[in-house]
Amino acid sequence: MAVVSAMVGGLTGCARAEFTYVRHDEGQTYFKVPATWQKVDQTALDKMTLGDDLESATAQIRKQLIWSIGYDAHTEPSANHLLGYGTGDEPFVFARTTKLLPKEQDTVSLDTMRNAFLPVTETARKEYEATAGSALRNFELLADDVLQPGDGLRGVHVRFNYSILGAGTETFDLTSYLAEDGKQISTLLIRCSAACYRKRAGEFEKIAQSFKVKRLAG
């Protein structure tokens, strides 16, 4: 994983970092975030996404298949802010690449990508409600587009609201791409409160549009 700050020079000759560019070398996945946003502690983020016991056999296998990174605009960055807990109106960006197992490659679909982080489709939401309780409430679909950016990629861009128990109404902006060979899904998620998202939509759109997945050589 490579992280680079883009330097922008002013008329006085001084320079400041405007964006942090993040790139996952193996997957050729990259995006940018404002340079003031801070990287989240990786171990804490892994516990949020892979499970508390990172030494378990299951977690070790998942670590071989999954790369992830998070950036938080809060002055005290925390993996707990991923879903909006304790953040006020500060946004969070989460990126992940997932290598698919052969049986997963056979069943992956646009709906798989829509549900890459939280249940979005009606079927996934019903399954969640039947098994996981009610931490997520009042789903609202705001946008749902199929993406075909070229290089054999296909993907989706969905934006939706959930009322998170203990956090409030949060807006999630998710972009997912399936690699040309069908072996990897790359996902970018932007999260902020609904009020925050409406206010800063232009800023978040630039982050989402910066998310690219290049074709692997060979």
Tab-separated table of C-alpha atoms in Angstrom:
chain	number	residue	atom	x	y	z
A	1	MET	CA	0.000	0.000	0.000
A	2	ALA	CA	1.401	3.385	-1.015
A	3	VAL	CA	0.357	6.724	0.439
A	4	VAL	CA	1.404	9.958	-1.269
A	5	SER	CA	0.513	13.578	-0.501
A	6	ALA	CA	-0.162	15.825	-3.494
A	7	MET	CA	1.530	19.177	-3.049
A	8	VAL	CA	-0.160	22.334	-4.260
A	9	GLY	CA	1.932	25.504	-4.481
A	10	GLY	CA	0.508	28.927	-3.680
A	11	LEU	CA	1.437	32.301	-5.184
A	12	THR	CA	3.876	32.918	-2.346
A	13	GLY	CA	5.885	29.841	-3.235
A	14	CYS	CA	4.728	27.973	-0.138
A	15	ALA	CA	3.305	24.491	-0.615
A	16	ARG	CA	0.710	22.566	1.277
A	17	ALA	CA	-0.686	19.073	0.985
A	18	GLU	CA	-4.220	19.174	-0.408
A	19	PHE	CA	-4.905	15.452	-0.764
A	20	THR	CA	-3.561	12.130	0.380
A	21	TYR	CA	-3.478	9.592	-2.458
A	22	VAL	CA	-3.840	5.978	-1.378
A	23	ARG	CA	-2.990	3.054	-3.639
A	24	HIS	CA	-3.073	-0.687	-3.125
A	25	ASP	CA	-0.254	-1.887	-5.339
A	26	GLU	CA	-1.363	-5.471	-5.886
A	27	GLY	CA	-4.918	-4.615	-6.816
A	28	GLN	CA	-4.091	-1.347	-8.588
A	29	THR	CA	-6.882	0.246	-6.552
A	30	TYR	CA	-6.488	3.901	-5.631
A	31	PHE	CA	-8.364	6.961	-4.384
A	32	LYS	CA	-7.764	10.292	-2.667
A	33	VAL	CA	-8.913	11.909	0.578
A	34	PRO	CA	-8.328	15.399	1.997
A	35	ALA	CA	-4.853	15.556	3.523
A	36	THR	CA	-6.269	16.652	6.881
A	37	TRP	CA	-8.035	13.304	7.301
A	38	GLN	CA	-6.054	10.790	9.331
A	39	LYS	CA	-5.391	7.116	8.771
A	40	VAL	CA	-7.168	4.842	11.239
A	41	ASP	CA	-5.184	2.373	13.333
A	42	GLN	CA	-4.994	-0.766	11.206
A	43	THR	CA	-5.225	-3.301	14.029
A	44	ALA	CA	-8.382	-1.667	15.372
A	45	LEU	CA	-9.873	-1.552	11.878
A	46	ASP	CA	-9.022	-5.220	11.300
A	47	LYS	CA	-10.822	-6.153	14.515
A	48	MET	CA	-13.886	-4.266	13.296
A	49	THR	CA	-13.915	-6.006	9.922
A	50	LEU	CA	-12.233	-9.384	10.508
A	51	GLY	CA	-13.271	-10.171	14.088
A	52	ASP	CA	-11.830	-9.535	17.545
A	53	ASP	CA	-9.491	-12.547	17.517
A	54	LEU	CA	-7.022	-11.673	14.762
A	55	GLU	CA	-4.935	-14.758	15.589
A	56	SER	CA	-7.734	-17.216	14.861
A	57	ALA	CA	-7.363	-19.468	11.826
A	58	THR	CA	-10.393	-17.865	10.185
A	59	ALA	CA	-9.019	-14.347	10.669
A	60	GLN	CA	-5.633	-15.373	9.304
A	61	ILE	CA	-7.233	-16.752	6.145
A	62	ARG	CA	-9.341	-13.631	5.708
A	63	LYS	CA	-6.246	-11.440	6.113
A	64	GLN	CA	-4.738	-13.212	3.118
A	65	LEU	CA	-7.813	-12.401	1.041
A	66	ILE	CA	-8.741	-8.921	2.266
A	67	TRP	CA	-6.891	-5.601	2.252
A	68	SER	CA	-8.545	-2.611	3.903
A	69	ILE	CA	-7.777	0.912	5.038
A	70	GLY	CA	-9.721	3.709	6.705
A	71	TYR	CA	-9.413	7.500	6.899
A	72	ASP	CA	-11.247	9.609	9.468
A	73	ALA	CA	-11.891	13.370	9.429
A	74	HIS	CA	-12.390	13.385	13.206
A	75	THR	CA	-9.606	14.954	15.281
A	76	GLU	CA	-9.333	11.655	17.161
A	77	PRO	CA	-9.558	8.990	14.445
A	78	SER	CA	-11.118	5.700	15.479
A	79	ALA	CA	-12.287	2.516	13.792
A	80	ASN	CA	-15.461	2.867	15.875
A	81	HIS	CA	-16.402	5.830	13.685
A	82	LEU	CA	-16.897	3.525	10.699
A	83	LEU	CA	-20.639	3.288	11.342
A	84	GLY	CA	-20.988	6.737	12.867
A	85	TYR	CA	-20.624	6.098	16.586
A	86	GLY	CA	-19.198	9.070	18.475
A	87	THR	CA	-18.280	11.110	15.399
A	88	GLY	CA	-20.588	14.115	15.478
A	89	ASP	CA	-20.735	15.223	11.840
A	90	GLU	CA	-17.286	14.054	10.743
A	91	PRO	CA	-16.963	11.749	7.707
A	92	PHE	CA	-15.149	8.440	7.386
A	93	VAL	CA	-13.788	6.679	4.286
A	94	PHE	CA	-13.233	2.929	4.171
A	95	ALA	CA	-11.666	1.024	1.269
A	96	ARG	CA	-11.360	-2.712	0.828
A	97	THR	CA	-10.227	-5.199	-1.797
A	98	THR	CA	-11.437	-8.780	-1.480
A	99	LYS	CA	-10.015	-11.744	-3.365
A	100	LEU	CA	-12.900	-14.082	-4.138
A	101	LEU	CA	-12.756	-17.823	-3.605
A	102	PRO	CA	-13.693	-19.983	-6.628
A	103	LYS	CA	-17.180	-20.721	-5.284
A	104	GLU	CA	-17.711	-16.994	-4.664
A	105	GLN	CA	-16.603	-16.157	-8.204
A	106	ASP	CA	-19.350	-18.425	-9.537
A	107	THR	CA	-22.096	-16.555	-7.683
A	108	VAL	CA	-20.942	-12.919	-7.664
A	109	SER	CA	-23.456	-10.439	-9.066
A	110	LEU	CA	-24.283	-6.748	-9.052
A	111	ASP	CA	-26.308	-7.391	-5.910
A	112	THR	CA	-23.234	-8.938	-4.288
A	113	MET	CA	-21.478	-5.632	-4.849
A	114	ARG	CA	-24.464	-3.619	-3.602
A	115	ASN	CA	-24.352	-5.623	-0.368
A	116	ALA	CA	-20.557	-5.460	-0.047
A	117	PHE	CA	-20.681	-3.572	3.246
A	118	LEU	CA	-24.254	-3.363	4.568
A	119	PRO	CA	-27.477	-5.015	3.385
A	120	VAL	CA	-28.937	-2.927	0.557
A	121	THR	CA	-31.104	-5.222	-1.522
A	122	GLU	CA	-34.492	-6.306	-0.178
A	123	THR	CA	-33.402	-9.940	0.133
A	124	ALA	CA	-30.246	-9.026	2.076
A	125	ARG	CA	-32.174	-6.708	4.377
A	126	LYS	CA	-34.735	-9.402	5.182
A	127	GLU	CA	-31.957	-11.884	5.951
A	128	TYR	CA	-30.288	-9.338	8.241
A	129	GLU	CA	-33.514	-8.569	10.080
A	130	ALA	CA	-34.142	-12.271	10.624
A	131	THR	CA	-30.711	-13.026	12.075
A	132	ALA	CA	-28.957	-9.922	13.375
A	133	GLY	CA	-31.531	-7.902	15.272
A	134	SER	CA	-32.387	-4.249	14.754
A	135	ALA	CA	-29.227	-2.124	14.978
A	136	LEU	CA	-29.933	-0.961	11.414
A	137	ARG	CA	-33.311	0.684	10.863
A	138	ASN	CA	-35.269	2.797	8.392
A	139	PHE	CA	-33.392	1.961	5.206
A	140	GLU	CA	-33.704	4.561	2.433
A	141	LEU	CA	-32.259	4.046	-1.061
A	142	LEU	CA	-31.057	7.368	-2.485
A	143	ALA	CA	-29.202	6.301	-5.656
A	144	ASP	CA	-28.426	3.079	-7.493
A	145	ASP	CA	-26.364	3.090	-10.694
A	146	VAL	CA	-24.609	0.377	-12.686
A	147	LEU	CA	-21.048	1.328	-13.681
A	148	GLN	CA	-19.046	0.259	-16.735
A	149	PRO	CA	-15.832	2.314	-16.622
A	150	GLY	CA	-13.940	0.215	-19.161
A	151	ASP	CA	-11.029	-2.260	-18.950
A	152	GLY	CA	-13.559	-5.042	-18.431
A	153	LEU	CA	-14.654	-3.681	-15.060
A	154	ARG	CA	-18.261	-3.643	-13.979
A	155	GLY	CA	-19.641	-2.202	-10.828
A	156	VAL	CA	-22.293	-0.338	-8.900
A	157	HIS	CA	-22.650	2.962	-7.123
A	158	VAL	CA	-25.298	3.048	-4.399
A	159	ARG	CA	-26.126	5.691	-1.835
A	160	PHE	CA	-28.455	4.963	1.057
A	161	ASN	CA	-29.475	5.963	4.568
A	162	TYR	CA	-29.692	3.830	7.667
A	163	SER	CA	-30.752	4.868	11.132
A	164	ILE	CA	-27.981	3.345	13.269
A	165	LEU	CA	-29.051	2.474	16.802
A	166	GLY	CA	-26.985	4.737	19.051
A	167	ALA	CA	-25.596	6.863	16.220
A	168	GLY	CA	-28.491	8.442	14.303
A	169	THR	CA	-29.302	8.611	10.600
A	170	GLU	CA	-26.175	8.030	8.524
A	171	THR	CA	-25.642	8.288	4.767
A	172	PHE	CA	-23.473	5.656	3.087
A	173	ASP	CA	-22.020	6.195	-0.383
A	174	LEU	CA	-20.640	2.940	-1.777
A	175	THR	CA	-18.817	2.165	-5.013
A	176	SER	CA	-17.869	-1.437	-5.842
A	177	TYR	CA	-16.014	-2.832	-8.851
A	178	LEU	CA	-15.547	-6.420	-9.965
A	179	ALA	CA	-12.250	-7.102	-11.747
A	180	GLU	CA	-12.303	-8.249	-15.362
A	181	ASP	CA	-11.326	-11.805	-14.401
A	182	GLY	CA	-14.045	-11.940	-11.738
A	183	LYS	CA	-11.569	-12.722	-8.978
A	184	GLN	CA	-11.585	-9.517	-6.921
A	185	ILE	CA	-14.037	-6.913	-5.661
A	186	SER	CA	-12.786	-3.417	-4.788
A	187	THR	CA	-15.017	-1.236	-2.628
A	188	LEU	CA	-14.956	2.365	-1.430
A	189	LEU	CA	-17.375	3.508	1.272
A	190	ILE	CA	-17.953	7.102	2.402
A	191	ARG	CA	-19.963	7.570	5.592
A	192	CYS	CA	-21.287	10.700	7.270
A	193	SER	CA	-24.453	11.763	9.041
A	194	ALA	CA	-27.324	12.534	6.689
A	195	ALA	CA	-27.096	16.259	7.499
A	196	CYS	CA	-23.327	16.211	6.971
A	197	TYR	CA	-23.677	14.428	3.646
A	198	ARG	CA	-26.170	16.955	2.300
A	199	LYS	CA	-23.858	19.791	3.295
A	200	ARG	CA	-20.654	18.265	1.905
A	201	ALA	CA	-21.992	16.235	-1.023
A	202	GLY	CA	-19.694	17.953	-3.536
A	203	GLU	CA	-16.605	17.046	-1.502
A	204	PHE	CA	-17.692	13.434	-1.166
A	205	GLU	CA	-18.471	13.185	-4.870
A	206	LYS	CA	-14.861	14.115	-5.668
A	207	ILE	CA	-13.615	11.355	-3.372
A	208	ALA	CA	-15.950	8.805	-4.946
A	209	GLN	CA	-14.940	9.844	-8.466
A	210	SER	CA	-11.249	9.484	-7.560
A	211	PHE	CA	-11.769	5.777	-6.822
A	212	LYS	CA	-10.229	3.816	-9.702
A	213	VAL	CA	-9.296	0.218	-10.360
A	214	LYS	CA	-6.695	-0.312	-13.079
A	215	ARG	CA	-6.384	-3.528	-15.056
A	216	LEU	CA	-3.588	-5.752	-13.825
A	217	ALA	CA	-0.725	-6.245	-16.276
A	218	GLY	CA	-0.208	-9.643	-17.832
